[in-house]
Coordinates of C-alpha atoms in Angstrom, one line a residue:
M293 CA 47.1 30.2 38.6
R294 CA 48.3 30.3 35.0
T295 CA 49.3 33.7 33.7
A296 CA 48.1 34.2 30.2
L297 CA 50.1 36.7 28.1
L298 CA 49.2 38.3 24.8
I299 CA 52.0 37.6 22.3
L300 CA 50.4 39.4 19.4
S301 CA 50.7 36.4 17.2
F302 CA 48.4 38.1 14.7
L303 CA 51.2 40.6 14.0
L304 CA 53.7 37.8 13.4
A305 CA 52.0 36.5 10.3
L306 CA 54.4 37.1 7.5
H307 CA 53.9 40.9 7.7
L308 CA 54.1 43.2 10.7
G309 CA 50.6 44.6 11.1
G310 CA 49.5 47.3 11.8
C311 CA 51.3 53.3 30.7
A312 CA 49.6 53.1 33.3
S313 CA 53.2 52.8 34.6
G314 CA 53.7 56.5 34.1
S315 CA 57.0 58.4 34.5
G316 CA 57.3 57.4 38.1
G317 CA 57.8 53.8 37.3
P318 CA 57.6 50.9 39.7
A319 CA 59.9 52.5 42.2
A320 CA 57.1 54.9 43.2
V321 CA 55.0 52.1 44.7
T322 CA 55.5 50.8 48.3
P323 CA 55.2 47.1 48.8
G324 CA 52.4 47.5 51.4
S325 CA 50.2 49.1 48.7
R326 CA 50.4 46.2 46.3
S327 CA 47.7 43.6 45.6
P328 CA 49.2 41.0 43.3
L329 CA 46.1 38.7 43.5
L330 CA 43.8 41.5 42.4
A331 CA 46.2 42.5 39.6
E332 CA 46.2 38.9 38.3
K333 CA 42.4 38.7 38.5
L334 CA 42.0 41.9 36.6
T335 CA 44.6 40.9 34.0
Q336 CA 42.7 37.6 33.4
Q337 CA 39.4 39.6 33.0
A338 CA 41.1 41.9 30.5
I339 CA 42.3 38.8 28.5
A340 CA 38.7 37.5 28.5
E341 CA 37.5 40.9 27.1
L342 CA 40.0 40.6 24.2
D343 CA 39.2 36.9 23.4
P344 CA 35.6 36.6 24.5
T345 CA 33.3 33.6 24.1
P346 CA 31.1 34.0 21.0
P347 CA 28.7 35.7 20.4
D348 CA 30.4 38.4 22.4
K349 CA 32.8 40.7 20.6
P350 CA 36.2 41.9 21.8
N351 CA 36.1 45.0 24.0
P352 CA 39.6 46.7 23.8
A353 CA 38.4 49.8 25.7
K354 CA 37.2 47.7 28.7
A355 CA 40.3 45.5 28.5
E356 CA 42.5 48.6 28.6
Q357 CA 40.7 49.9 31.7
L358 CA 41.0 46.5 33.4
L359 CA 44.7 46.5 32.7
K360 CA 45.1 50.0 34.1
D361 CA 43.2 48.9 37.2
A362 CA 45.5 45.9 37.5
L363 CA 48.5 48.2 37.5
A364 CA 46.8 50.4 40.0
A365 CA 46.5 47.3 42.2
D366 CA 50.1 46.2 41.6
L367 CA 52.4 48.3 39.5
F368 CA 54.9 45.4 39.5
H369 CA 52.5 43.0 37.7
G370 CA 54.5 42.2 34.5
P371 CA 51.7 40.5 32.6
A372 CA 49.5 43.6 32.9
H373 CA 52.3 45.8 31.5
N374 CA 52.9 43.3 28.6
N375 CA 49.2 43.1 27.7
L376 CA 48.6 46.8 28.0
G377 CA 51.6 47.2 25.6
A378 CA 50.0 44.8 23.2
L379 CA 46.8 46.9 23.2
Y380 CA 48.8 50.0 22.6
L381 CA 50.8 48.4 19.8
E382 CA 47.6 47.2 18.1
Q383 CA 46.3 50.8 18.3
G384 CA 49.6 52.2 16.8
R385 CA 50.6 53.9 20.0
L386 CA 54.2 52.8 19.6
Y387 CA 55.9 55.0 22.3
E388 CA 53.4 53.9 25.0
A389 CA 53.7 50.2 23.8
A390 CA 57.5 50.3 24.0
S391 CA 57.3 51.8 27.5
E392 CA 55.0 49.1 28.7
F393 CA 57.1 46.3 27.1
D394 CA 60.2 47.8 28.7
W395 CA 58.7 47.6 32.1
A396 CA 57.4 44.0 31.4
C397 CA 61.0 43.0 30.4
K398 CA 62.3 44.3 33.7
L399 CA 59.5 42.6 35.7
M400 CA 59.6 39.3 33.8
P401 CA 63.4 38.8 33.2
G402 CA 63.1 35.1 32.2
H403 CA 60.1 35.5 29.8
P404 CA 60.6 36.0 26.1
D405 CA 57.2 37.5 25.3
P406 CA 57.8 41.2 26.4
R407 CA 61.1 41.2 24.5
L408 CA 59.4 39.8 21.4
N409 CA 56.7 42.4 21.7
L410 CA 59.3 45.2 22.2
A411 CA 61.2 44.0 19.2
M412 CA 58.1 44.0 17.1
T413 CA 57.3 47.6 18.3
L414 CA 60.8 48.8 17.4
E415 CA 60.6 47.1 14.0
H416 CA 57.2 48.7 13.4
A417 CA 58.7 52.1 14.3
G418 CA 61.5 51.6 11.7
R419 CA 64.2 50.9 14.2
V420 CA 65.2 47.6 12.6
D421 CA 68.7 47.2 14.0
E422 CA 67.4 47.8 17.6
A423 CA 64.5 45.4 16.8
L424 CA 67.0 42.7 15.7
D425 CA 69.0 43.2 18.9
E426 CA 65.9 42.8 21.0
Y427 CA 64.9 39.6 19.1
A428 CA 68.3 38.2 19.8
T429 CA 67.9 39.1 23.5
A430 CA 64.6 37.3 23.6
L431 CA 66.3 34.2 22.2
A432 CA 69.1 34.5 24.7
V433 CA 66.4 34.6 27.5
Y434 CA 64.5 31.6 26.0
P435 CA 66.5 29.7 23.3
N436 CA 64.6 28.3 20.4
H437 CA 61.4 30.3 21.3
M438 CA 59.6 29.7 18.0
P439 CA 57.5 32.9 17.8
T440 CA 60.7 34.9 18.3
L441 CA 62.7 32.8 15.9
Q442 CA 60.0 33.3 13.3
A443 CA 59.7 37.1 13.8
M444 CA 63.4 37.6 13.8
T445 CA 64.0 35.6 10.6
R446 CA 61.1 37.4 8.9
C447 CA 62.6 40.7 10.0
E448 CA 66.0 39.8 8.6
I449 CA 64.6 38.8 5.3
K450 CA 62.1 41.6 5.0
H451 CA 64.7 44.3 5.7
S452 CA 67.6 42.6 3.8
R453 CA 69.7 41.9 6.9
P454 CA 70.4 38.1 6.7
T455 CA 73.0 36.6 8.9
D456 CA 75.0 33.4 8.9
H457 CA 72.1 31.9 10.9
T458 CA 69.2 32.9 8.8
S459 CA 69.2 29.8 6.6
V460 CA 69.5 27.6 9.7
H461 CA 66.6 29.4 11.3
L462 CA 64.5 29.0 8.1
R463 CA 65.1 25.2 8.2
E464 CA 64.0 25.1 11.8
I465 CA 60.8 27.1 11.0
A466 CA 60.2 24.9 7.9
L467 CA 60.2 21.8 10.2
A468 CA 58.7 23.1 13.4
G469 CA 57.0 26.4 12.7
E470 CA 53.9 27.3 14.7
D471 CA 51.5 26.6 11.9
Q472 CA 51.4 25.6 8.2
T473 CA 51.6 29.2 7.1
W474 CA 54.9 29.7 8.8
R475 CA 56.3 26.4 7.6
A476 CA 55.3 27.1 4.0
W477 CA 56.8 30.6 4.2
A478 CA 60.1 29.2 5.4
Q479 CA 60.1 26.6 2.7
Q480 CA 59.5 29.2 0.1
Q481 CA 62.3 31.4 1.4
L482 CA 64.7 28.4 1.4
V483 CA 63.8 27.8 -2.3
K484 CA 64.4 31.4 -3.1
S485 CA 67.8 31.4 -1.4
R486 CA 68.8 28.3 -3.2
G487 CA 67.7 29.9 -6.5
A488 CA 69.7 33.0 -5.8
G489 CA 72.8 31.0 -5.0
D490 CA 72.7 29.2 -8.4

């Protein structure tokens, strides 16, 4: 079964918008009490509540409860932590969001999405250097992950922290960005950087 993850792509558009895990953490759960299939089912239901079929409207409160239920079924279910963090981030609950993304990073070591989301949370909290480090970690886990490359490059430019790789990344985004908005933004930044160099 495909595991869908919320990546918060709506926060990645040129400007940054905008646990159920508790303090005990995953170590507090015994393997016999876990129900991974139920956790996956509840996570998928939560995703459906956030992106319903028209004419239904998103129901974040119901999605949050479903994700908490998923974590009650299996505290080690990384996608539920990631998606719950995404809800918290959208609500401006940065500490809770960071906590959920941190658990998701540990439970999904090869997946870039929780690291991308954690980086965006840190950036939103004004912890730009830590955010840039986390973006770099996400790219180390999954090289050339375009959503991360876009977010990191935008962060570098927005907060005046360009690196030797920023212009290279802008060229990659201009050619292969996720959509026309990102490609146009990268092209515009390249033109600005050339003008500044003259």
